[in-house]
XYZ file of N, CA, C and O in Angstrom:
292
model
N 20.461 -76.137 -89.459
C 19.014 -76.129 -89.572
C 18.362 -77.238 -88.747
O 17.178 -77.475 -88.883
N 19.132 -77.925 -87.897
C 18.557 -78.973 -87.056
C 17.982 -78.374 -85.782
O 18.451 -77.357 -85.285
N 16.989 -79.048 -85.247
C 16.443 -78.615 -83.960
C 17.411 -78.998 -82.846
O 18.288 -79.849 -83.019
N 17.248 -78.394 -81.687
C 18.100 -78.726 -80.552
C 17.898 -80.183 -80.135
O 18.849 -80.861 -79.743
N 16.695 -80.692 -80.249
C 16.422 -82.102 -79.928
C 17.184 -83.029 -80.864
O 17.753 -84.039 -80.434
N 17.208 -82.692 -82.142
C 17.938 -83.505 -83.118
C 19.435 -83.440 -82.855
O 20.130 -84.454 -82.948
N 19.945 -82.268 -82.528
C 21.372 -82.140 -82.200
C 21.730 -82.945 -80.959
O 22.745 -83.626 -80.915
N 20.898 -82.854 -79.931
C 21.146 -83.597 -78.698
C 21.210 -85.098 -78.974
O 22.094 -85.796 -78.480
N 20.296 -85.596 -79.790
C 20.276 -87.020 -80.125
C 21.490 -87.427 -80.940
O 22.075 -88.487 -80.719
N 21.917 -86.579 -81.858
C 23.036 -86.948 -82.726
C 24.392 -86.804 -82.037
O 25.327 -87.522 -82.364
N 24.509 -85.905 -81.071
C 25.785 -85.696 -80.387
C 26.053 -86.732 -79.306
O 27.197 -86.957 -78.931
N 25.025 -87.338 -78.762
C 25.210 -88.418 -77.807
C 25.145 -87.983 -76.353
O 24.797 -86.848 -76.021
N 25.548 -88.901 -75.486
C 25.367 -88.752 -74.047
C 26.187 -87.624 -73.425
O 25.852 -87.160 -72.350
N 27.231 -87.183 -74.049
C 28.057 -86.123 -73.479
C 27.411 -84.753 -73.531
O 27.872 -83.822 -72.876
N 26.346 -84.623 -74.288
C 25.650 -83.347 -74.418
C 24.244 -83.483 -73.861
O 23.588 -84.493 -74.062
N 23.811 -82.458 -73.161
C 22.513 -82.511 -72.506
C 21.838 -81.142 -72.594
O 22.499 -80.114 -72.452
N 20.542 -81.158 -72.798
C 19.802 -79.897 -72.839
C 19.566 -79.425 -71.408
O 19.071 -80.149 -70.578
N 19.963 -78.187 -71.133
C 19.797 -77.596 -69.818
C 18.591 -76.659 -69.793
O 18.023 -76.417 -68.743
N 18.259 -76.132 -70.938
C 17.153 -75.172 -71.067
C 16.700 -75.261 -72.516
O 17.383 -75.857 -73.344
N 15.604 -74.651 -72.847
C 15.103 -74.802 -74.222
C 16.056 -74.251 -75.276
O 15.979 -74.620 -76.432
N 16.973 -73.356 -74.893
C 17.921 -72.793 -75.857
C 19.376 -73.167 -75.575
O 20.267 -72.611 -76.190
N 19.599 -74.091 -74.642
C 20.972 -74.425 -74.249
C 21.224 -75.921 -74.305
O 20.581 -76.700 -73.596
N 22.200 -76.310 -75.101
C 22.700 -77.674 -75.173
C 24.155 -77.608 -74.714
O 24.945 -76.847 -75.274
N 24.504 -78.357 -73.670
C 25.793 -78.188 -73.006
C 26.589 -79.490 -73.018
O 26.043 -80.569 -72.790
N 27.888 -79.371 -73.249
C 28.812 -80.492 -73.102
C 29.038 -80.668 -71.603
O 29.662 -79.828 -70.951
N 28.538 -81.759 -71.031
C 28.523 -81.915 -69.575
C 29.913 -82.024 -68.954
O 30.063 -81.727 -67.777
N 30.925 -82.378 -69.689
C 32.251 -82.478 -69.067
C 32.859 -81.105 -68.776
O 33.857 -81.003 -68.083
N 32.239 -80.035 -69.270
C 32.728 -78.682 -68.990
C 31.955 -77.989 -67.863
O 32.243 -76.848 -67.528
N 30.996 -78.702 -67.279
C 30.214 -78.132 -66.182
C 31.014 -78.261 -64.895
O 31.449 -79.345 -64.519
N 31.227 -77.135 -64.224
C 32.001 -77.126 -62.981
C 31.120 -77.184 -61.750
O 31.540 -77.696 -60.717
N 29.914 -76.645 -61.819
C 29.050 -76.611 -60.638
C 27.624 -76.266 -61.031
O 27.380 -75.711 -62.098
N 26.713 -76.622 -60.144
C 25.329 -76.162 -60.239
C 25.098 -75.230 -59.063
O 25.559 -75.491 -57.956
N 24.388 -74.134 -59.293
C 24.091 -73.220 -58.200
C 22.657 -72.730 -58.314
O 22.077 -72.736 -59.397
N 22.110 -72.339 -57.179
C 20.749 -71.800 -57.141
C 20.816 -70.374 -56.654
O 21.585 -70.049 -55.763
N 19.992 -69.552 -57.266
C 19.953 -68.139 -56.903
C 18.531 -67.640 -57.079
O 18.000 -67.649 -58.188
N 17.917 -67.237 -56.003
C 16.560 -66.704 -56.085
C 15.547 -67.661 -56.677
O 14.673 -67.246 -57.419
N 15.685 -68.943 -56.400
C 14.757 -69.933 -56.933
C 15.089 -70.427 -58.329
O 14.441 -71.322 -58.839
N 16.080 -69.846 -58.956
C 16.510 -70.264 -60.299
C 17.796 -71.081 -60.181
O 18.583 -70.885 -59.263
N 18.009 -71.978 -61.119
C 19.223 -72.796 -61.150
C 20.089 -72.414 -62.334
O 19.575 -72.109 -63.414
N 21.393 -72.469 -62.115
C 22.372 -72.171 -63.151
C 23.497 -73.183 -63.085
O 23.845 -73.673 -62.018
N 24.084 -73.483 -64.233
C 25.282 -74.312 -64.294
C 26.456 -73.405 -64.629
O 26.347 -72.529 -65.488
N 27.556 -73.602 -63.933
C 28.790 -72.900 -64.271
C 29.529 -73.758 -65.279
O 29.901 -74.889 -64.985
N 29.712 -73.222 -66.473
C 30.319 -73.963 -67.574
C 31.608 -73.257 -67.973
O 31.611 -72.043 -68.221
N 32.695 -74.022 -68.024
C 33.981 -73.422 -68.365
C 34.413 -72.454 -67.291
O 34.158 -72.643 -66.112
N 35.054 -71.394 -67.691
C 35.588 -70.427 -66.740
C 34.564 -69.401 -66.264
O 34.579 -69.013 -65.109
N 33.670 -68.941 -67.150
C 32.822 -67.811 -66.775
C 31.368 -67.889 -67.202
O 30.603 -66.991 -66.896
N 30.969 -68.898 -67.906
C 29.615 -68.927 -68.473
C 28.622 -69.501 -67.471
O 28.840 -70.573 -66.909
N 27.537 -68.774 -67.242
C 26.426 -69.247 -66.414
C 25.276 -69.603 -67.339
O 24.747 -68.753 -68.036
N 24.902 -70.858 -67.335
C 23.838 -71.356 -68.206
C 22.598 -71.625 -67.348
O 22.688 -72.328 -66.340
N 21.452 -71.086 -67.736
C 20.234 -71.368 -66.967
C 19.842 -72.840 -67.101
O 20.046 -73.460 -68.148
N 19.321 -73.396 -66.017
C 18.803 -74.763 -66.017
C 17.312 -74.661 -65.725
O 16.918 -74.143 -64.680
N 16.502 -75.124 -66.656
C 15.055 -75.002 -66.477
C 14.578 -75.895 -65.338
O 15.204 -76.907 -65.010
N 13.471 -75.517 -64.739
C 12.904 -76.314 -63.641
C 12.604 -77.738 -64.091
O 12.817 -78.685 -63.348
N 12.108 -77.868 -65.306
C 11.737 -79.201 -65.799
C 12.952 -80.080 -66.087
O 12.836 -81.294 -66.116
N 14.110 -79.493 -66.271
C 15.333 -80.253 -66.585
C 16.265 -80.405 -65.378
O 17.234 -81.143 -65.423
N 15.991 -79.693 -64.293
C 16.896 -79.631 -63.137
C 17.261 -81.013 -62.593
O 18.436 -81.312 -62.393
N 16.298 -81.871 -62.343
C 16.567 -83.193 -61.768
C 17.398 -84.049 -62.723
O 18.344 -84.714 -62.310
N 17.066 -84.019 -64.006
C 17.817 -84.814 -64.990
C 19.252 -84.323 -65.109
O 20.187 -85.136 -65.179
N 19.450 -83.014 -65.115
C 20.801 -82.449 -65.196
C 21.610 -82.875 -63.975
O 22.746 -83.335 -64.089
N 21.012 -82.755 -62.806
C 21.709 -83.129 -61.572
C 22.107 -84.605 -61.589
O 23.225 -84.956 -61.228
N 21.206 -85.466 -61.996
C 21.501 -86.905 -62.036
C 22.638 -87.228 -62.994
O 23.520 -88.009 -62.674
N 22.621 -86.629 -64.174
C 23.685 -86.880 -65.152
C 25.023 -86.410 -64.612
O 26.039 -87.102 -64.741
N 25.044 -85.259 -63.962
C 26.303 -84.743 -63.428
C 26.806 -85.582 -62.258
O 28.016 -85.743 -62.086
N 25.901 -86.164 -61.473
C 26.311 -87.001 -60.353
C 26.749 -88.402 -60.772
O 27.470 -89.060 -60.036
N 26.337 -88.849 -61.952
C 26.680 -90.199 -62.418
C 28.174 -90.465 -62.396
O 28.616 -91.524 -61.989
N 28.962 -89.507 -62.852
C 30.402 -89.708 -62.940
C 31.180 -89.223 -61.738
O 32.381 -89.366 -61.668
N 30.467 -88.663 -60.755
C 31.161 -88.109 -59.587
C 31.508 -89.212 -58.599
O 30.788 -90.190 -58.453
N 32.627 -89.052 -57.921
C 33.012 -89.984 -56.878
C 33.025 -89.263 -55.541
O 33.306 -88.071 -55.467
N 32.703 -89.986 -54.490
C 32.701 -89.397 -53.162
C 31.471 -88.558 -52.878
O 31.401 -87.885 -51.860
N 30.485 -88.600 -53.756
C 29.241 -87.867 -53.560
C 28.095 -88.847 -53.530
O 28.147 -89.902 -54.116
N 27.045 -88.465 -52.851
C 25.861 -89.318 -52.879
C 24.660 -88.507 -53.303
O 24.562 -87.322 -53.002
N 23.779 -89.139 -53.983
C 22.551 -88.502 -54.435
C 21.574 -88.484 -53.285
O 21.415 -89.455 -52.572
N 20.894 -87.339 -53.082
C 19.916 -87.279 -51.985
C 18.527 -87.091 -52.520
O 18.275 -86.731 -53.598
């Protein structure tokens, strides 16, 4: 019965809201992709999770934080 905001706060930094109905464990994200102006995260083996426009920059930054050999542009 908790809201997604409350769950995100209680689960900690490893979980991030990607869309108003999606809370994702970021260590399972394999890639971000764009298609027709929309953004999606590839999570696990086959799940495509929508990334809202308002969350896109924050999601990208969090995913780049732990990456090596990449630079933020």
